[in-house]
């Protein structure tokens, strides 16, 4: 997998001036790219080595909350 | 086979010639009505890795200039084909246009504020580090109190910084720092012409509060402002 800059990118002097690429820590990038940013559809699947590791889906989240509520309310505890 | 989408753009924003994304795939623009997006085609859904995350960010950055600010997407936006991606984008066209208008001519700047570590602050308050139940609960209470105090301090510092920034901060987002000495993480949306003034204010804050550490990053695509 390539880790090279976007080839042929337009010269963006301002971006380079304030933020040389090698000064961006991976943590800062990961924090934004994996945890922030807009989502087009309701689901985001992130896979590692072919295995779906993280599944962020509204339906799944709601399902999990409902399941948790069902488990708590009947007996008064989990 | 499918398409991976990096960012939402205006339809007239074309990727640079030879632009490549994750796994060296060519980056192309697709139009969804009046909204566009940058995407690349892959045999399989790209897996997360440090290289892929960095390349995702680089493609979004390539769409960014003083004139145009894309709407950055989160990693993992995957669709069966271009039509499916464009259809999903077009279904929310008003939202994307509103974000493009809001972000125009501006970029996100990150600021992490932390206490300078002292021997006292660095003491081990992890519950597991103590032996008796009383000591455990005391350490736990101390840790919780420290977390709460750090957040209160962080909010105070953030308000102080934002007051100094005034209208330079077009928008801001504040979040609790999870780091040991961290007080607050700030994201500030700053117009390009105000970038120098922003850094001057941050430098002034460093001088005024030598007890704190200010870690600045950016400019970023406005990842923190999409919601």
mmCIF file of C-alpha atoms in Angstrom:
data_model
loop_
_atom_site.group_PDB
_atom_site.id
_atom_site.type_symbol
_atom_site.label_atom_id
_atom_site.label_comp_id
_atom_site.label_asym_id
_atom_site.label_seq_id
_atom_site.Cartn_x
_atom_site.Cartn_y
_atom_site.Cartn_z
ATOM 1 C CA UNK A 1 0.000 0.000 0.000
ATOM 2 C CA UNK A 2 1.343 3.362 -0.927
ATOM 3 C CA UNK A 3 2.222 5.982 1.638
ATOM 4 C CA UNK A 4 3.322 8.467 -0.954
ATOM 5 C CA UNK A 5 1.926 11.968 -1.263
ATOM 6 C CA UNK A 6 -0.868 12.575 -3.686
ATOM 7 C CA UNK A 7 1.024 12.738 -6.912
ATOM 8 C CA UNK A 8 0.382 15.649 -9.141
ATOM 9 C CA UNK A 9 -1.306 17.632 -6.416
ATOM 10 C CA UNK A 10 -1.619 21.337 -6.916
ATOM 11 C CA UNK A 11 0.899 23.457 -5.070
ATOM 12 C CA UNK A 12 -0.793 24.600 -1.880
ATOM 13 C CA UNK A 13 1.775 26.939 -0.411
ATOM 14 C CA UNK A 14 -0.328 27.748 2.622
ATOM 15 C CA UNK A 15 -0.792 24.147 3.644
ATOM 16 C CA UNK A 16 2.914 23.471 3.344
ATOM 17 C CA UNK A 17 3.815 26.679 5.106
ATOM 18 C CA UNK A 18 1.816 25.985 8.223
ATOM 19 C CA UNK A 19 1.862 22.254 8.284
ATOM 20 C CA UNK A 20 4.755 20.332 6.792
ATOM 21 C CA UNK A 21 3.483 16.817 6.252
ATOM 22 C CA UNK A 22 6.192 15.170 8.322
ATOM 23 C CA UNK A 23 5.138 17.179 11.365
ATOM 24 C CA UNK A 24 1.662 15.720 11.379
ATOM 25 C CA UNK A 25 1.698 12.985 13.935
ATOM 26 C CA UNK A 26 -0.149 9.857 13.054
ATOM 27 C CA UNK A 27 -2.263 10.293 16.170
ATOM 28 C CA UNK A 28 -3.541 13.655 14.967
ATOM 29 C CA UNK A 29 -4.389 12.227 11.561
ATOM 30 C CA UNK A 30 -6.017 9.101 12.969
ATOM 31 C CA UNK A 31 -8.061 11.135 15.434
ATOM 32 C CA UNK A 32 -9.571 13.111 12.609
ATOM 33 C CA UNK A 33 -9.825 10.593 9.785
ATOM 34 C CA UNK A 34 -11.219 7.708 11.865
ATOM 35 C CA UNK A 35 -13.186 9.590 14.498
ATOM 36 C CA UNK A 36 -14.343 12.749 12.760
ATOM 37 C CA UNK A 37 -15.322 13.661 9.244
ATOM 38 C CA UNK A 38 -18.731 13.334 7.681
ATOM 39 C CA UNK A 39 -20.509 10.066 6.985
ATOM 40 C CA UNK A 40 -22.510 9.768 3.778
ATOM 41 C CA UNK A 41 -24.546 6.725 4.622
ATOM 42 C CA UNK A 42 -25.551 5.462 8.025
ATOM 43 C CA UNK A 43 -22.930 2.750 8.194
ATOM 44 C CA UNK A 44 -19.158 2.743 8.260
ATOM 45 C CA UNK A 45 -17.273 -0.518 8.191
ATOM 46 C CA UNK A 46 -13.565 -0.516 8.881
ATOM 47 C CA UNK A 47 -11.762 -3.728 8.157
ATOM 48 C CA UNK A 48 -8.316 -4.934 9.069
ATOM 49 C CA UNK A 49 -6.775 -7.728 7.047
ATOM 50 C CA UNK A 50 -10.135 -8.607 5.560
ATOM 51 C CA UNK A 51 -11.940 -8.724 8.898
ATOM 52 C CA UNK A 52 -14.605 -6.137 9.672
ATOM 53 C CA UNK A 53 -13.192 -4.738 12.870
ATOM 54 C CA UNK A 54 -15.364 -1.741 13.579
ATOM 55 C CA UNK A 55 -18.941 -1.395 12.468
ATOM 56 C CA UNK A 56 -20.488 1.944 13.193
ATOM 57 C CA UNK A 57 -24.080 1.693 12.182
ATOM 58 C CA UNK A 58 -27.033 3.604 13.499
ATOM 59 C CA UNK A 59 -29.256 0.554 13.250
ATOM 60 C CA UNK A 60 -26.732 -1.566 15.079
ATOM 61 C CA UNK A 61 -26.310 1.073 17.763
ATOM 62 C CA UNK A 62 -30.058 1.325 18.262
ATOM 63 C CA UNK A 63 -30.293 -2.424 18.308
ATOM 64 C CA UNK A 64 -27.606 -2.612 20.953
ATOM 65 C CA UNK A 65 -29.347 -0.030 23.114
ATOM 66 C CA UNK A 66 -32.629 -1.875 22.784
ATOM 67 C CA UNK A 67 -30.961 -5.146 23.648
ATOM 68 C CA UNK A 68 -29.341 -3.599 26.695
ATOM 69 C CA UNK A 69 -32.640 -2.097 27.831
ATOM 70 C CA UNK A 70 -34.361 -5.433 27.410
ATOM 71 C CA UNK A 71 -31.708 -7.086 29.500
ATOM 72 C CA UNK A 72 -31.884 -4.471 32.243
ATOM 73 C CA UNK A 73 -35.611 -3.876 32.607
ATOM 74 C CA UNK A 74 -37.086 -7.380 33.034
ATOM 75 C CA UNK A 75 -34.844 -8.481 35.869
ATOM 76 C CA UNK A 76 -33.702 -5.117 37.136
ATOM 77 C CA UNK A 77 -30.052 -5.768 36.268
ATOM 78 C CA UNK A 78 -27.673 -7.228 33.765
ATOM 79 C CA UNK B 1 -15.452 -4.035 -6.926
ATOM 80 C CA UNK B 2 -16.585 -0.727 -5.471
ATOM 81 C CA UNK B 3 -15.724 2.906 -4.932
ATOM 82 C CA UNK B 4 -14.142 4.594 -1.936
ATOM 83 C CA UNK B 5 -15.131 8.231 -1.354
ATOM 84 C CA UNK B 6 -12.746 10.735 0.265
ATOM 85 C CA UNK B 7 -14.521 14.062 0.305
ATOM 86 C CA UNK B 8 -17.426 16.139 -0.936
ATOM 87 C CA UNK B 9 -16.493 18.962 -3.300
ATOM 88 C CA UNK B 10 -17.963 21.331 -5.821
ATOM 89 C CA UNK B 11 -18.435 19.650 -9.181
ATOM 90 C CA UNK B 12 -15.878 21.960 -10.784
ATOM 91 C CA UNK B 13 -13.072 20.842 -8.454
ATOM 92 C CA UNK B 14 -11.145 18.224 -10.373
ATOM 93 C CA UNK B 15 -8.358 16.158 -8.840
ATOM 94 C CA UNK B 16 -4.822 16.960 -9.935
ATOM 95 C CA UNK B 17 -3.641 14.916 -12.932
ATOM 96 C CA UNK B 18 -2.130 11.605 -11.843
ATOM 97 C CA UNK B 19 -3.568 12.014 -8.335
ATOM 98 C CA UNK B 20 -3.545 8.739 -6.453
ATOM 99 C CA UNK B 21 -5.393 7.626 -3.379
ATOM 100 C CA UNK B 22 -5.369 4.546 -1.210
ATOM 101 C CA UNK B 23 -3.388 1.681 -2.737
ATOM 102 C CA UNK B 24 -2.228 3.946 -5.550
ATOM 103 C CA UNK B 25 -5.703 3.980 -7.088
ATOM 104 C CA UNK B 26 -6.459 6.911 -9.376
ATOM 105 C CA UNK B 27 -8.584 9.646 -7.833
ATOM 106 C CA UNK B 28 -11.471 10.901 -9.927
ATOM 107 C CA UNK B 29 -14.359 13.278 -9.514
ATOM 108 C CA UNK B 30 -17.977 12.209 -9.764
ATOM 109 C CA UNK B 31 -20.964 14.535 -9.958
ATOM 110 C CA UNK B 32 -24.098 14.091 -7.901
ATOM 111 C CA UNK B 33 -26.281 16.898 -9.158
ATOM 112 C CA UNK B 34 -24.669 20.160 -8.087
ATOM 113 C CA UNK B 35 -22.402 18.343 -5.620
ATOM 114 C CA UNK B 36 -19.256 16.414 -6.458
ATOM 115 C CA UNK B 37 -17.061 13.916 -4.699
ATOM 116 C CA UNK B 38 -13.549 12.557 -5.069
ATOM 117 C CA UNK B 39 -13.332 8.794 -5.161
ATOM 118 C CA UNK B 40 -11.177 5.878 -6.244
ATOM 119 C CA UNK B 41 -12.055 2.407 -7.477
ATOM 120 C CA UNK B 42 -10.966 -0.750 -5.677
ATOM 121 C CA UNK B 43 -11.491 -4.481 -5.987
ATOM 122 C CA UNK B 44 -12.135 -4.695 -2.246
ATOM 123 C CA UNK B 45 -13.022 -2.311 0.551
ATOM 124 C CA UNK B 46 -9.751 -0.680 1.657
ATOM 125 C CA UNK B 47 -8.603 -1.957 5.029
ATOM 126 C CA UNK B 48 -7.593 0.481 7.709
ATOM 127 C CA UNK B 49 -3.873 1.008 8.178
ATOM 128 C CA UNK B 50 -1.590 3.887 9.024
ATOM 129 C CA UNK B 51 -0.710 4.268 5.349
ATOM 130 C CA UNK B 52 -4.346 4.196 4.228
ATOM 131 C CA UNK B 53 -5.394 6.737 6.851
ATOM 132 C CA UNK B 54 -2.599 9.093 5.859
ATOM 133 C CA UNK B 55 -3.424 8.677 2.172
ATOM 134 C CA UNK B 56 -7.098 9.384 2.828
ATOM 135 C CA UNK B 57 -6.077 12.632 4.514
ATOM 136 C CA UNK B 58 -3.689 13.528 1.702
ATOM 137 C CA UNK B 59 -6.407 13.189 -0.906
ATOM 138 C CA UNK B 60 -8.715 15.427 1.123
ATOM 139 C CA UNK B 61 -5.884 17.938 1.530
ATOM 140 C CA UNK B 62 -5.285 17.896 -2.199
ATOM 141 C CA UNK B 63 -8.847 19.121 -2.642
ATOM 142 C CA UNK B 64 -8.163 22.033 -0.322
ATOM 143 C CA UNK B 65 -6.991 25.478 -1.327
ATOM 144 C CA UNK B 66 -7.570 29.031 -0.187
ATOM 145 C CA UNK B 67 -10.596 29.200 -2.458
ATOM 146 C CA UNK B 68 -12.074 25.751 -1.916
ATOM 147 C CA UNK B 69 -12.548 23.754 1.244
ATOM 148 C CA UNK B 70 -13.932 20.243 0.810
ATOM 149 C CA UNK B 71 -16.194 18.446 3.246
ATOM 150 C CA UNK B 72 -13.866 15.751 4.606
ATOM 151 C CA UNK B 73 -15.369 12.312 4.973
ATOM 152 C CA UNK B 74 -14.617 9.758 7.612
ATOM 153 C CA UNK B 75 -12.507 6.762 6.669
ATOM 154 C CA UNK B 76 -14.507 3.886 5.240
ATOM 155 C CA UNK B 77 -17.079 5.473 2.911
ATOM 156 C CA UNK B 78 -17.590 2.541 0.549
ATOM 157 C CA UNK B 79 -20.206 2.025 -2.161
ATOM 158 C CA UNK B 80 -20.961 -0.637 -4.737
ATOM 159 C CA UNK B 81 -20.348 1.748 -7.632
ATOM 160 C CA UNK B 82 -20.249 5.415 -8.596
ATOM 161 C CA UNK B 83 -23.991 5.580 -9.122
ATOM 162 C CA UNK B 84 -24.638 4.302 -5.601
ATOM 163 C CA UNK B 85 -22.245 6.849 -4.133
ATOM 164 C CA UNK B 86 -23.707 9.731 -6.123
ATOM 165 C CA UNK B 87 -27.241 8.698 -5.287
ATOM 166 C CA UNK B 88 -26.462 8.681 -1.559
ATOM 167 C CA UNK B 89 -24.763 12.069 -1.802
ATOM 168 C CA UNK B 90 -27.534 13.594 -3.885
ATOM 169 C CA UNK B 91 -30.099 12.466 -1.327
ATOM 170 C CA UNK B 92 -28.497 14.846 1.169
ATOM 171 C CA UNK B 93 -27.436 17.550 -1.274
ATOM 172 C CA UNK B 94 -28.721 20.458 0.802
ATOM 173 C CA UNK B 95 -26.646 19.366 3.785
ATOM 174 C CA UNK B 96 -23.462 19.087 1.692
ATOM 175 C CA UNK B 97 -24.002 22.460 0.060
ATOM 176 C CA UNK B 98 -24.551 24.079 3.444
ATOM 177 C CA UNK B 99 -21.255 22.627 4.689
ATOM 178 C CA UNK B 100 -19.362 23.681 1.544
ATOM 179 C CA UNK B 101 -20.668 27.219 1.972
ATOM 180 C CA UNK B 102 -19.757 27.276 5.674
ATOM 181 C CA UNK B 103 -16.222 26.020 5.094
ATOM 182 C CA UNK B 104 -15.389 28.159 2.076
ATOM 183 C CA UNK B 105 -12.116 30.053 2.495
ATOM 184 C CA UNK B 106 -11.321 28.536 5.882
ATOM 185 C CA UNK B 107 -9.419 25.675 7.465
ATOM 186 C CA UNK B 108 -9.382 23.860 10.784
ATOM 187 C CA UNK B 109 -6.583 24.503 13.271
ATOM 188 C CA UNK B 110 -6.017 22.133 16.158
ATOM 189 C CA UNK B 111 -4.819 23.120 19.615
ATOM 190 C CA UNK B 112 -4.111 20.736 22.472
ATOM 191 C CA UNK B 113 -3.591 22.378 25.842
ATOM 192 C CA UNK B 114 -1.926 20.479 28.663
ATOM 193 C CA UNK B 115 -0.412 21.183 32.033
ATOM 194 C CA UNK B 116 3.323 21.020 32.153
ATOM 195 C CA UNK B 117 3.996 17.761 33.984
ATOM 196 C CA UNK B 118 5.250 18.050 37.546
ATOM 197 C CA UNK B 119 6.392 15.290 39.859
ATOM 198 C CA UNK B 120 3.187 15.658 41.865
ATOM 199 C CA UNK B 121 0.945 15.644 38.821
ATOM 200 C CA UNK B 122 2.693 12.589 37.472
ATOM 201 C CA UNK B 123 2.109 10.516 40.601
ATOM 202 C CA UNK B 124 0.486 7.189 40.034
ATOM 203 C CA UNK B 125 -3.160 7.342 41.027
ATOM 204 C CA UNK B 126 -4.221 4.185 39.230
ATOM 205 C CA UNK B 127 -6.411 2.118 41.542
ATOM 206 C CA UNK B 128 -4.471 -1.004 40.667
ATOM 207 C CA UNK B 129 -1.312 0.542 42.099
ATOM 208 C CA UNK B 130 -2.557 0.431 45.700
ATOM 209 C CA UNK B 131 -3.243 -2.472 47.988
ATOM 210 C CA UNK B 132 -6.130 -2.014 50.448
ATOM 211 C CA UNK B 133 -9.740 -1.306 49.669
ATOM 212 C CA UNK B 134 -9.596 2.079 51.376
ATOM 213 C CA UNK B 135 -6.475 3.020 49.465
ATOM 214 C CA UNK B 136 -8.120 1.810 46.275
ATOM 215 C CA UNK B 137 -11.194 3.992 46.810
ATOM 216 C CA UNK B 138 -9.081 6.963 47.840
ATOM 217 C CA UNK B 139 -6.945 6.667 44.726
ATOM 218 C CA UNK B 140 -10.052 6.269 42.598
ATOM 219 C CA UNK B 141 -11.660 9.355 44.118
ATOM 220 C CA UNK B 142 -8.450 11.324 43.633
ATOM 221 C CA UNK B 143 -8.268 10.266 40.004
ATOM 222 C CA UNK B 144 -11.878 11.199 39.346
ATOM 223 C CA UNK B 145 -11.406 14.545 41.058
ATOM 224 C CA UNK B 146 -8.332 15.183 38.940
ATOM 225 C CA UNK B 147 -10.219 14.354 35.738
ATOM 226 C CA UNK B 148 -13.059 16.693 36.705
ATOM 227 C CA UNK B 149 -10.664 19.471 37.692
ATOM 228 C CA UNK B 150 -8.722 19.109 34.446
ATOM 229 C CA UNK B 151 -11.927 19.497 32.469
ATOM 230 C CA UNK B 152 -12.952 22.596 34.437
ATOM 231 C CA UNK B 153 -9.480 24.058 33.926
ATOM 232 C CA UNK B 154 -9.609 23.122 30.265
ATOM 233 C CA UNK B 155 -12.897 24.908 29.735
ATOM 234 C CA UNK B 156 -11.528 28.000 31.466
ATOM 235 C CA UNK B 157 -8.392 28.016 29.322
ATOM 236 C CA UNK B 158 -10.416 27.425 26.158
ATOM 237 C CA UNK B 159 -12.702 30.352 26.975
ATOM 238 C CA UNK B 160 -9.629 32.516 27.605
ATOM 239 C CA UNK B 161 -8.081 31.565 24.259
ATOM 240 C CA UNK B 162 -11.321 32.019 22.344
ATOM 241 C CA UNK B 163 -11.758 35.418 23.929
ATOM 242 C CA UNK B 164 -8.291 36.410 22.708
ATOM 243 C CA UNK B 165 -9.068 35.053 19.249
ATOM 244 C CA UNK B 166 -12.347 36.932 18.992
ATOM 245 C CA UNK B 167 -13.687 36.922 15.430
ATOM 246 C CA UNK B 168 -10.567 35.100 14.183
ATOM 247 C CA UNK B 169 -12.313 31.963 15.415
ATOM 248 C CA UNK B 170 -15.089 31.607 12.895
ATOM 249 C CA UNK B 171 -16.291 28.494 14.715
ATOM 250 C CA UNK B 172 -14.857 26.283 17.424
ATOM 251 C CA UNK B 173 -15.238 22.805 18.865
ATOM 252 C CA UNK B 174 -14.036 21.853 22.315
ATOM 253 C CA UNK B 175 -13.504 18.391 23.701
ATOM 254 C CA UNK B 176 -12.159 16.855 26.864
ATOM 255 C CA UNK B 177 -8.577 15.658 26.689
ATOM 256 C CA UNK B 178 -8.009 12.015 27.529
ATOM 257 C CA UNK B 179 -4.282 12.471 27.974
ATOM 258 C CA UNK B 180 -2.851 12.422 31.496
ATOM 259 C CA UNK B 181 -1.887 16.083 31.710
ATOM 260 C CA UNK B 182 -4.226 17.245 28.966
ATOM 261 C CA UNK B 183 -6.767 19.932 29.728
ATOM 262 C CA UNK B 184 -8.669 20.489 26.519
ATOM 263 C CA UNK B 185 -8.535 19.865 22.778
ATOM 264 C CA UNK B 186 -9.705 22.753 20.659
ATOM 265 C CA UNK B 187 -10.517 22.878 16.974
ATOM 266 C CA UNK B 188 -10.871 26.329 15.489
ATOM 267 C CA UNK B 189 -12.167 27.194 12.040
ATOM 268 C CA UNK B 190 -10.037 30.065 10.745
ATOM 269 C CA UNK B 191 -10.308 31.970 7.462
ATOM 270 C CA UNK B 192 -7.095 31.840 5.444
ATOM 271 C CA UNK B 193 -6.422 35.590 5.682
ATOM 272 C CA UNK B 194 -6.581 35.282 9.494
ATOM 273 C CA UNK B 195 -4.105 32.383 9.774
ATOM 274 C CA UNK B 196 -1.142 34.587 10.717
ATOM 275 C CA UNK B 197 -3.198 36.438 13.314
ATOM 276 C CA UNK B 198 -4.329 33.096 14.745
ATOM 277 C CA UNK B 199 -0.747 31.941 15.230
ATOM 278 C CA UNK B 200 0.183 35.273 16.789
ATOM 279 C CA UNK B 201 -2.564 34.835 19.371
ATOM 280 C CA UNK B 202 -1.472 31.279 20.144
ATOM 281 C CA UNK B 203 2.109 32.433 20.532
ATOM 282 C CA UNK B 204 0.905 35.138 22.895
ATOM 283 C CA UNK B 205 -0.948 32.517 24.912
ATOM 284 C CA UNK B 206 2.253 30.491 25.214
ATOM 285 C CA UNK B 207 4.054 33.524 26.550
ATOM 286 C CA UNK B 208 1.282 34.427 28.981
ATOM 287 C CA UNK B 209 0.790 30.906 30.354
ATOM 288 C CA UNK B 210 4.192 29.319 30.780
ATOM 289 C CA UNK B 211 2.588 26.762 33.094
ATOM 290 C CA UNK B 212 0.767 25.273 30.124
ATOM 291 C CA UNK B 213 1.792 23.506 26.969
ATOM 292 C CA UNK B 214 0.122 24.483 23.710
ATOM 293 C CA UNK B 215 0.437 22.002 20.849
ATOM 294 C CA UNK B 216 -0.810 23.516 17.616
ATOM 295 C CA UNK B 217 -1.520 21.612 14.421
ATOM 296 C CA UNK B 218 -3.015 22.496 11.093
ATOM 297 C CA UNK B 219 -4.320 23.734 8.857
ATOM 298 C CA UNK B 220 -6.563 20.706 8.457
ATOM 299 C CA UNK B 221 -9.577 20.028 6.337
ATOM 300 C CA UNK B 222 -12.488 20.798 8.669
ATOM 301 C CA UNK B 223 -12.970 17.256 9.981
ATOM 302 C CA UNK B 224 -14.194 18.534 13.364
ATOM 303 C CA UNK B 225 -16.905 20.791 11.985
ATOM 304 C CA UNK B 226 -19.027 18.495 9.872
ATOM 305 C CA UNK B 227 -21.650 18.073 12.623
#
